[in-house]
């Protein structure tokens, strides 16, 4: 596992990789958990070379969000990664990524302004910009991303398509704790009582899946079931039943429907989603 500290060094490494080897890339903000490690494993299983990046991207955090408190532990991350076949770990600095006079931003219209984008203005602009920059530096064949951030995957797939990039996203399944909580670096903010309340997201998904399986097709009614459940434990940011392709709200559930949600457990904003009607 080679540590790469600068963009210049990463470019040299990339240029010297054999052209007949497939390159898998796992972009992360660190504080790795089993979800991230499942992406590394997927890259190991599908690609010859695996590159992981660790970079807490300031431009995807809003002014009142958790950039300064976002959990960081590089030593622990490197230890976890050393248990897999990770060829390179790239961790650039803010000064390199956003030098003074930085001017260019990537906006994926429409998709960036709904759901999480409505409550976190500018978030997906920051995500699209950093991922495009990383992809231009790393030039991967495949980018492994978690489906917990379902909207992020859609935004980035659209960006790659529209900007004619050849890298392809492989969306990997959500990894959950034994009790159903979707893994997230932000779970580390939760105290034991909050951790218990945080189960409302996955429980609400289960309730809605059960209601769907029993024949309920009305999206408003299904959303109500989830909202009533979650609002006992936290503050609902949004709960929507959407089309899995374009993330537009649906009136009736069909085989391509997905429930997608963000709920605040006190100040901790958690997201989750799942397919319905399968
Ligand atoms: O999902 C994340 O951890 C981040 O949004 C990403 C894709 C690494 C970009 O900073």
Tab-separated table of C-alpha atoms and ligand atoms in Angstrom:
chain	number	residue	atom	x	y	z
A	1	UNK	CA	0.000	0.000	0.000
A	2	UNK	CA	1.651	3.195	-1.168
A	3	UNK	CA	0.628	6.552	0.314
A	4	UNK	CA	0.311	9.351	-2.223
A	5	UNK	CA	0.278	12.888	-0.820
A	6	UNK	CA	0.197	15.136	-3.869
A	7	UNK	CA	-1.723	15.466	-7.117
A	8	UNK	CA	1.580	15.542	-9.035
A	9	UNK	CA	2.689	12.265	-7.445
A	10	UNK	CA	-0.715	10.650	-8.098
A	11	UNK	CA	-0.478	11.635	-11.768
A	12	UNK	CA	2.977	10.048	-12.071
A	13	UNK	CA	1.766	6.866	-10.352
A	14	UNK	CA	-1.261	6.718	-12.660
A	15	UNK	CA	0.786	7.299	-15.817
A	16	UNK	CA	3.064	4.418	-14.921
A	17	UNK	CA	0.311	1.863	-14.259
A	18	UNK	CA	0.174	-0.895	-16.904
A	19	UNK	CA	-2.433	-0.072	-19.572
A	20	UNK	CA	-3.845	-3.607	-19.562
A	21	UNK	CA	-4.804	-3.439	-15.863
A	22	UNK	CA	-8.259	-2.279	-14.740
A	23	UNK	CA	-8.299	0.473	-12.132
A	24	UNK	CA	-10.899	0.552	-9.332
A	25	UNK	CA	-11.324	3.757	-7.349
A	26	UNK	CA	-13.007	4.203	-3.943
A	27	UNK	CA	-13.395	7.916	-3.092
A	28	UNK	CA	-14.000	8.487	0.638
A	29	UNK	CA	-13.917	11.167	3.291
A	30	UNK	CA	-12.203	8.773	5.705
A	31	UNK	CA	-13.297	7.542	9.122
A	32	UNK	CA	-13.863	4.265	7.347
A	33	UNK	CA	-16.437	1.678	8.331
A	34	UNK	CA	-17.645	-1.667	6.967
A	35	UNK	CA	-19.585	0.133	4.239
A	36	UNK	CA	-16.404	1.684	2.817
A	37	UNK	CA	-14.551	-1.603	3.225
A	38	UNK	CA	-17.245	-3.403	1.203
A	39	UNK	CA	-16.443	-0.957	-1.626
A	40	UNK	CA	-12.737	-1.761	-1.354
A	41	UNK	CA	-13.589	-5.454	-1.456
A	42	UNK	CA	-15.805	-4.933	-4.530
A	43	UNK	CA	-12.923	-3.132	-6.217
A	44	UNK	CA	-10.526	-5.950	-5.269
A	45	UNK	CA	-12.970	-8.505	-6.696
A	46	UNK	CA	-13.560	-6.643	-9.956
A	47	UNK	CA	-10.387	-4.685	-10.739
A	48	UNK	CA	-6.652	-5.364	-10.930
A	49	UNK	CA	-5.593	-2.225	-9.068
A	50	UNK	CA	-7.422	-0.441	-6.223
A	51	UNK	CA	-6.925	3.229	-5.391
A	52	UNK	CA	-8.659	4.752	-2.333
A	53	UNK	CA	-8.822	8.484	-1.702
A	54	UNK	CA	-9.330	10.053	1.720
A	55	UNK	CA	-10.296	13.702	1.547
A	56	UNK	CA	-12.840	15.625	3.635
A	57	UNK	CA	-14.107	17.911	0.911
A	58	UNK	CA	-14.984	21.321	2.402
A	59	UNK	CA	-17.045	22.468	-0.574
A	60	UNK	CA	-19.776	19.885	0.034
A	61	UNK	CA	-20.480	21.145	3.572
A	62	UNK	CA	-22.832	24.071	4.209
A	63	UNK	CA	-21.804	26.971	6.485
A	64	UNK	CA	-23.661	25.528	9.499
A	65	UNK	CA	-22.760	21.905	8.871
A	66	UNK	CA	-20.244	19.571	10.484
A	67	UNK	CA	-17.046	20.206	8.456
A	68	UNK	CA	-14.943	21.110	11.512
A	69	UNK	CA	-16.252	18.234	13.637
A	70	UNK	CA	-16.341	15.626	10.837
A	71	UNK	CA	-14.573	12.567	12.330
A	72	UNK	CA	-11.006	12.023	11.163
A	73	UNK	CA	-8.533	9.242	12.061
A	74	UNK	CA	-6.014	8.597	9.327
A	75	UNK	CA	-4.005	6.069	11.305
A	76	UNK	CA	-7.072	3.922	11.953
A	77	UNK	CA	-8.165	4.249	8.292
A	78	UNK	CA	-4.765	3.084	7.036
A	79	UNK	CA	-4.826	0.152	9.440
A	80	UNK	CA	-8.273	-0.899	8.158
A	81	UNK	CA	-7.190	-0.516	4.523
A	82	UNK	CA	-4.035	-2.559	5.123
A	83	UNK	CA	-6.288	-5.602	5.603
A	84	UNK	CA	-7.274	-5.400	1.910
A	85	UNK	CA	-5.399	-5.226	-1.371
A	86	UNK	CA	-5.176	-1.468	-1.638
A	87	UNK	CA	-2.436	-0.397	-4.017
A	88	UNK	CA	-2.543	3.358	-3.412
A	89	UNK	CA	-4.120	5.692	-0.849
A	90	UNK	CA	-4.389	9.244	-2.131
A	91	UNK	CA	-4.894	12.001	0.441
A	92	UNK	CA	-4.486	15.441	-1.055
A	93	UNK	CA	-4.633	18.659	0.958
A	94	UNK	CA	-7.144	21.493	0.680
A	95	UNK	CA	-4.400	23.773	-0.667
A	96	UNK	CA	-3.825	21.431	-3.589
A	97	UNK	CA	-7.471	20.777	-4.358
A	98	UNK	CA	-8.695	24.364	-3.975
A	99	UNK	CA	-5.686	26.646	-4.517
A	100	UNK	CA	-6.192	30.406	-4.143
A	101	UNK	CA	-8.196	31.786	-7.035
A	102	UNK	CA	-10.042	28.488	-7.567
A	103	UNK	CA	-12.985	29.258	-9.896
A	104	UNK	CA	-14.589	26.168	-11.433
A	105	UNK	CA	-17.648	24.303	-10.178
A	106	UNK	CA	-19.747	21.476	-11.572
A	107	UNK	CA	-23.529	21.707	-11.331
A	108	UNK	CA	-25.813	18.825	-12.276
A	109	UNK	CA	-29.101	20.642	-12.816
A	110	UNK	CA	-32.412	19.391	-11.444
A	111	UNK	CA	-31.168	16.341	-9.584
A	112	UNK	CA	-28.959	18.498	-7.324
A	113	UNK	CA	-31.789	20.674	-6.039
A	114	UNK	CA	-34.229	18.040	-4.766
A	115	UNK	CA	-34.330	15.809	-1.643
A	116	UNK	CA	-30.931	16.194	0.117
A	117	UNK	CA	-30.065	18.999	-2.293
A	118	UNK	CA	-33.105	21.015	-1.163
A	119	UNK	CA	-32.008	20.931	2.472
A	120	UNK	CA	-28.272	21.171	1.715
A	121	UNK	CA	-27.924	23.867	-0.955
A	122	UNK	CA	-24.588	23.592	-2.774
A	123	UNK	CA	-23.886	20.106	-1.388
A	124	UNK	CA	-24.065	18.259	-4.713
A	125	UNK	CA	-22.145	21.030	-6.494
A	126	UNK	CA	-19.319	20.333	-4.041
A	127	UNK	CA	-19.641	16.563	-4.479
A	128	UNK	CA	-19.747	16.724	-8.295
A	129	UNK	CA	-16.768	19.089	-8.389
A	130	UNK	CA	-14.526	17.017	-6.119
A	131	UNK	CA	-15.444	13.729	-7.782
A	132	UNK	CA	-14.751	15.157	-11.252
A	133	UNK	CA	-11.393	16.471	-10.032
A	134	UNK	CA	-10.481	13.117	-8.451
A	135	UNK	CA	-11.601	11.201	-11.537
A	136	UNK	CA	-9.471	13.457	-13.736
A	137	UNK	CA	-6.452	12.755	-11.545
A	138	UNK	CA	-6.980	9.026	-10.882
A	139	UNK	CA	-8.590	8.126	-14.251
A	140	UNK	CA	-10.278	4.970	-12.942
A	141	UNK	CA	-12.232	2.447	-15.002
A	142	UNK	CA	-14.687	1.867	-12.168
A	143	UNK	CA	-15.704	4.040	-9.220
A	144	UNK	CA	-17.153	2.074	-6.295
A	145	UNK	CA	-19.801	3.959	-4.311
A	146	UNK	CA	-22.312	3.046	-1.607
A	147	UNK	CA	-26.051	3.109	-2.303
A	148	UNK	CA	-26.805	4.731	1.061
A	149	UNK	CA	-26.005	7.959	-0.788
A	150	UNK	CA	-28.438	7.003	-3.545
A	151	UNK	CA	-28.961	10.571	-4.778
A	152	UNK	CA	-25.192	11.153	-4.855
A	153	UNK	CA	-24.802	8.100	-7.105
A	154	UNK	CA	-27.504	9.451	-9.479
A	155	UNK	CA	-25.972	12.939	-9.577
A	156	UNK	CA	-22.513	11.536	-10.315
A	157	UNK	CA	-23.739	9.048	-12.935
A	158	UNK	CA	-25.446	11.946	-14.694
A	159	UNK	CA	-22.288	14.055	-14.511
A	160	UNK	CA	-20.110	11.248	-15.951
A	161	UNK	CA	-22.605	10.701	-18.789
A	162	UNK	CA	-23.069	14.385	-19.621
A	163	UNK	CA	-19.358	15.198	-19.551
A	164	UNK	CA	-18.446	12.128	-21.649
A	165	UNK	CA	-16.201	10.590	-19.038
A	166	UNK	CA	-15.370	6.928	-19.470
A	167	UNK	CA	-15.239	5.984	-15.780
A	168	UNK	CA	-18.318	4.074	-14.626
A	169	UNK	CA	-19.897	4.013	-11.170
A	170	UNK	CA	-20.533	0.655	-9.555
A	171	UNK	CA	-23.266	1.224	-6.948
A	172	UNK	CA	-22.779	-1.258	-4.097
A	173	UNK	CA	-25.445	-2.382	-1.576
A	174	UNK	CA	-25.989	-0.510	1.692
A	175	UNK	CA	-24.135	-2.161	4.574
A	176	UNK	CA	-26.154	-2.208	7.796
A	177	UNK	CA	-25.429	-2.883	11.452
A	178	UNK	CA	-27.042	-6.072	12.813
A	179	UNK	CA	-30.027	-4.026	14.064
A	180	UNK	CA	-30.620	-2.371	10.678
A	181	UNK	CA	-28.889	1.022	11.047
A	182	UNK	CA	-27.210	1.937	7.770
A	183	UNK	CA	-23.464	2.370	8.327
A	184	UNK	CA	-22.264	5.961	8.212
A	185	UNK	CA	-19.268	7.861	9.558
A	186	UNK	CA	-21.825	10.213	11.125
A	187	UNK	CA	-23.176	7.389	13.332
A	188	UNK	CA	-20.150	8.119	15.530
A	189	UNK	CA	-21.889	11.355	16.623
A	190	UNK	CA	-24.734	9.398	18.243
A	191	UNK	CA	-24.786	8.713	21.977
A	192	UNK	CA	-26.354	5.369	23.028
A	193	UNK	CA	-29.874	6.819	23.395
A	194	UNK	CA	-29.658	8.607	20.032
A	195	UNK	CA	-28.207	5.472	18.450
A	196	UNK	CA	-31.360	3.626	19.562
A	197	UNK	CA	-33.650	6.343	18.172
A	198	UNK	CA	-31.706	6.276	14.889
A	199	UNK	CA	-33.201	2.849	14.207
A	200	UNK	CA	-36.417	4.629	13.193
A	201	UNK	CA	-35.144	5.078	9.616
A	202	UNK	CA	-34.605	1.392	8.861
A	203	UNK	CA	-37.719	0.494	10.876
A	204	UNK	CA	-39.804	2.927	8.805
A	205	UNK	CA	-38.442	1.361	5.622
A	206	UNK	CA	-39.474	-2.079	6.882
A	207	UNK	CA	-42.981	-0.832	7.783
A	208	UNK	CA	-43.396	0.649	4.308
A	209	UNK	CA	-42.058	-2.491	2.622
A	210	UNK	CA	-44.541	-4.575	4.645
A	211	UNK	CA	-47.438	-2.283	3.731
A	212	UNK	CA	-46.394	-2.423	0.066
A	213	UNK	CA	-46.162	-6.212	0.218
A	214	UNK	CA	-49.709	-6.267	1.660
A	215	UNK	CA	-50.963	-4.385	-1.376
A	216	UNK	CA	-50.828	-0.673	-0.424
A	217	UNK	CA	-49.872	1.292	-3.554
A	218	UNK	CA	-50.704	4.873	-2.540
A	219	UNK	CA	-47.381	6.713	-2.095
A	220	UNK	CA	-48.891	9.405	0.155
A	221	UNK	CA	-50.255	6.789	2.555
A	222	UNK	CA	-46.943	4.917	2.558
A	223	UNK	CA	-45.006	8.122	3.213
A	224	UNK	CA	-47.387	8.866	6.109
A	225	UNK	CA	-46.604	5.489	7.678
A	226	UNK	CA	-42.884	6.275	7.560
A	227	UNK	CA	-43.313	9.869	8.744
A	228	UNK	CA	-45.517	8.902	11.693
A	229	UNK	CA	-42.941	6.349	12.766
A	230	UNK	CA	-39.856	8.557	12.373
A	231	UNK	CA	-41.384	11.651	13.929
A	232	UNK	CA	-41.718	9.762	17.238
A	233	UNK	CA	-37.909	9.542	17.383
A	234	UNK	CA	-36.528	12.474	15.427
A	235	UNK	CA	-37.321	15.328	13.090
A	236	UNK	CA	-38.121	14.302	9.551
A	237	UNK	CA	-36.216	16.345	6.950
A	238	UNK	CA	-37.912	14.537	4.066
A	239	UNK	CA	-39.430	11.156	3.302
A	240	UNK	CA	-40.351	10.587	-0.327
A	241	UNK	CA	-41.335	7.697	-2.532
A	242	UNK	CA	-39.595	8.307	-5.830
A	243	UNK	CA	-38.830	6.741	-9.170
A	244	UNK	CA	-35.463	4.975	-8.768
A	245	UNK	CA	-34.179	6.353	-12.076
A	246	UNK	CA	-35.057	10.066	-12.011
A	247	UNK	CA	-35.853	10.521	-8.293
A	248	UNK	CA	-39.151	12.222	-9.145
A	249	UNK	CA	-42.005	11.786	-6.613
A	250	UNK	CA	-44.557	9.106	-7.384
A	251	UNK	CA	-48.272	8.892	-6.583
A	252	UNK	CA	-48.460	5.121	-6.954
A	253	UNK	CA	-45.798	2.593	-6.029
A	254	UNK	CA	-44.532	0.386	-8.837
A	255	UNK	CA	-41.628	-2.007	-9.330
A	256	UNK	CA	-39.162	0.870	-9.864
A	257	UNK	CA	-40.127	2.771	-6.692
A	258	UNK	CA	-37.775	3.656	-3.883
A	259	UNK	CA	-38.304	5.174	-0.481
A	260	UNK	CA	-35.659	7.754	0.343
A	261	UNK	CA	-35.351	9.766	3.545
A	262	UNK	CA	-33.362	12.083	5.776
A	263	UNK	CA	-34.159	12.362	9.485
A	264	UNK	CA	-32.502	14.461	12.180
A	265	UNK	CA	-31.776	12.685	15.448
A	266	UNK	CA	-31.254	15.903	17.388
A	267	UNK	CA	-28.463	17.603	15.395
A	268	UNK	CA	-27.327	14.460	13.546
A	269	UNK	CA	-28.770	14.179	10.052
A	270	UNK	CA	-29.057	10.561	8.871
A	271	UNK	CA	-30.119	9.242	5.463
A	272	UNK	CA	-31.409	5.901	4.262
A	273	UNK	CA	-33.270	4.423	1.281
A	274	UNK	CA	-34.535	1.139	-0.118
A	275	UNK	CA	-36.264	-0.321	-3.138
A	276	UNK	CA	-40.005	-1.012	-2.823
A	277	UNK	CA	-42.317	-3.178	-4.835
A	278	UNK	CA	-39.813	-5.882	-5.731
B	1	LIG	O1	-19.658	9.876	-0.196
B	1	LIG	C1	-18.659	10.502	0.195
B	1	LIG	O2	-17.956	10.084	1.119
B	1	LIG	C2	-18.299	11.812	-0.471
B	1	LIG	O3	-19.430	12.527	-0.825
B	1	LIG	C3	-17.340	11.659	-1.670
B	1	LIG	C4	-17.984	10.871	-2.800
B	1	LIG	C5	-16.072	10.957	-1.231
B	1	LIG	C6	-16.966	13.037	-2.220
B	1	LIG	O4	-16.342	13.827	-1.268
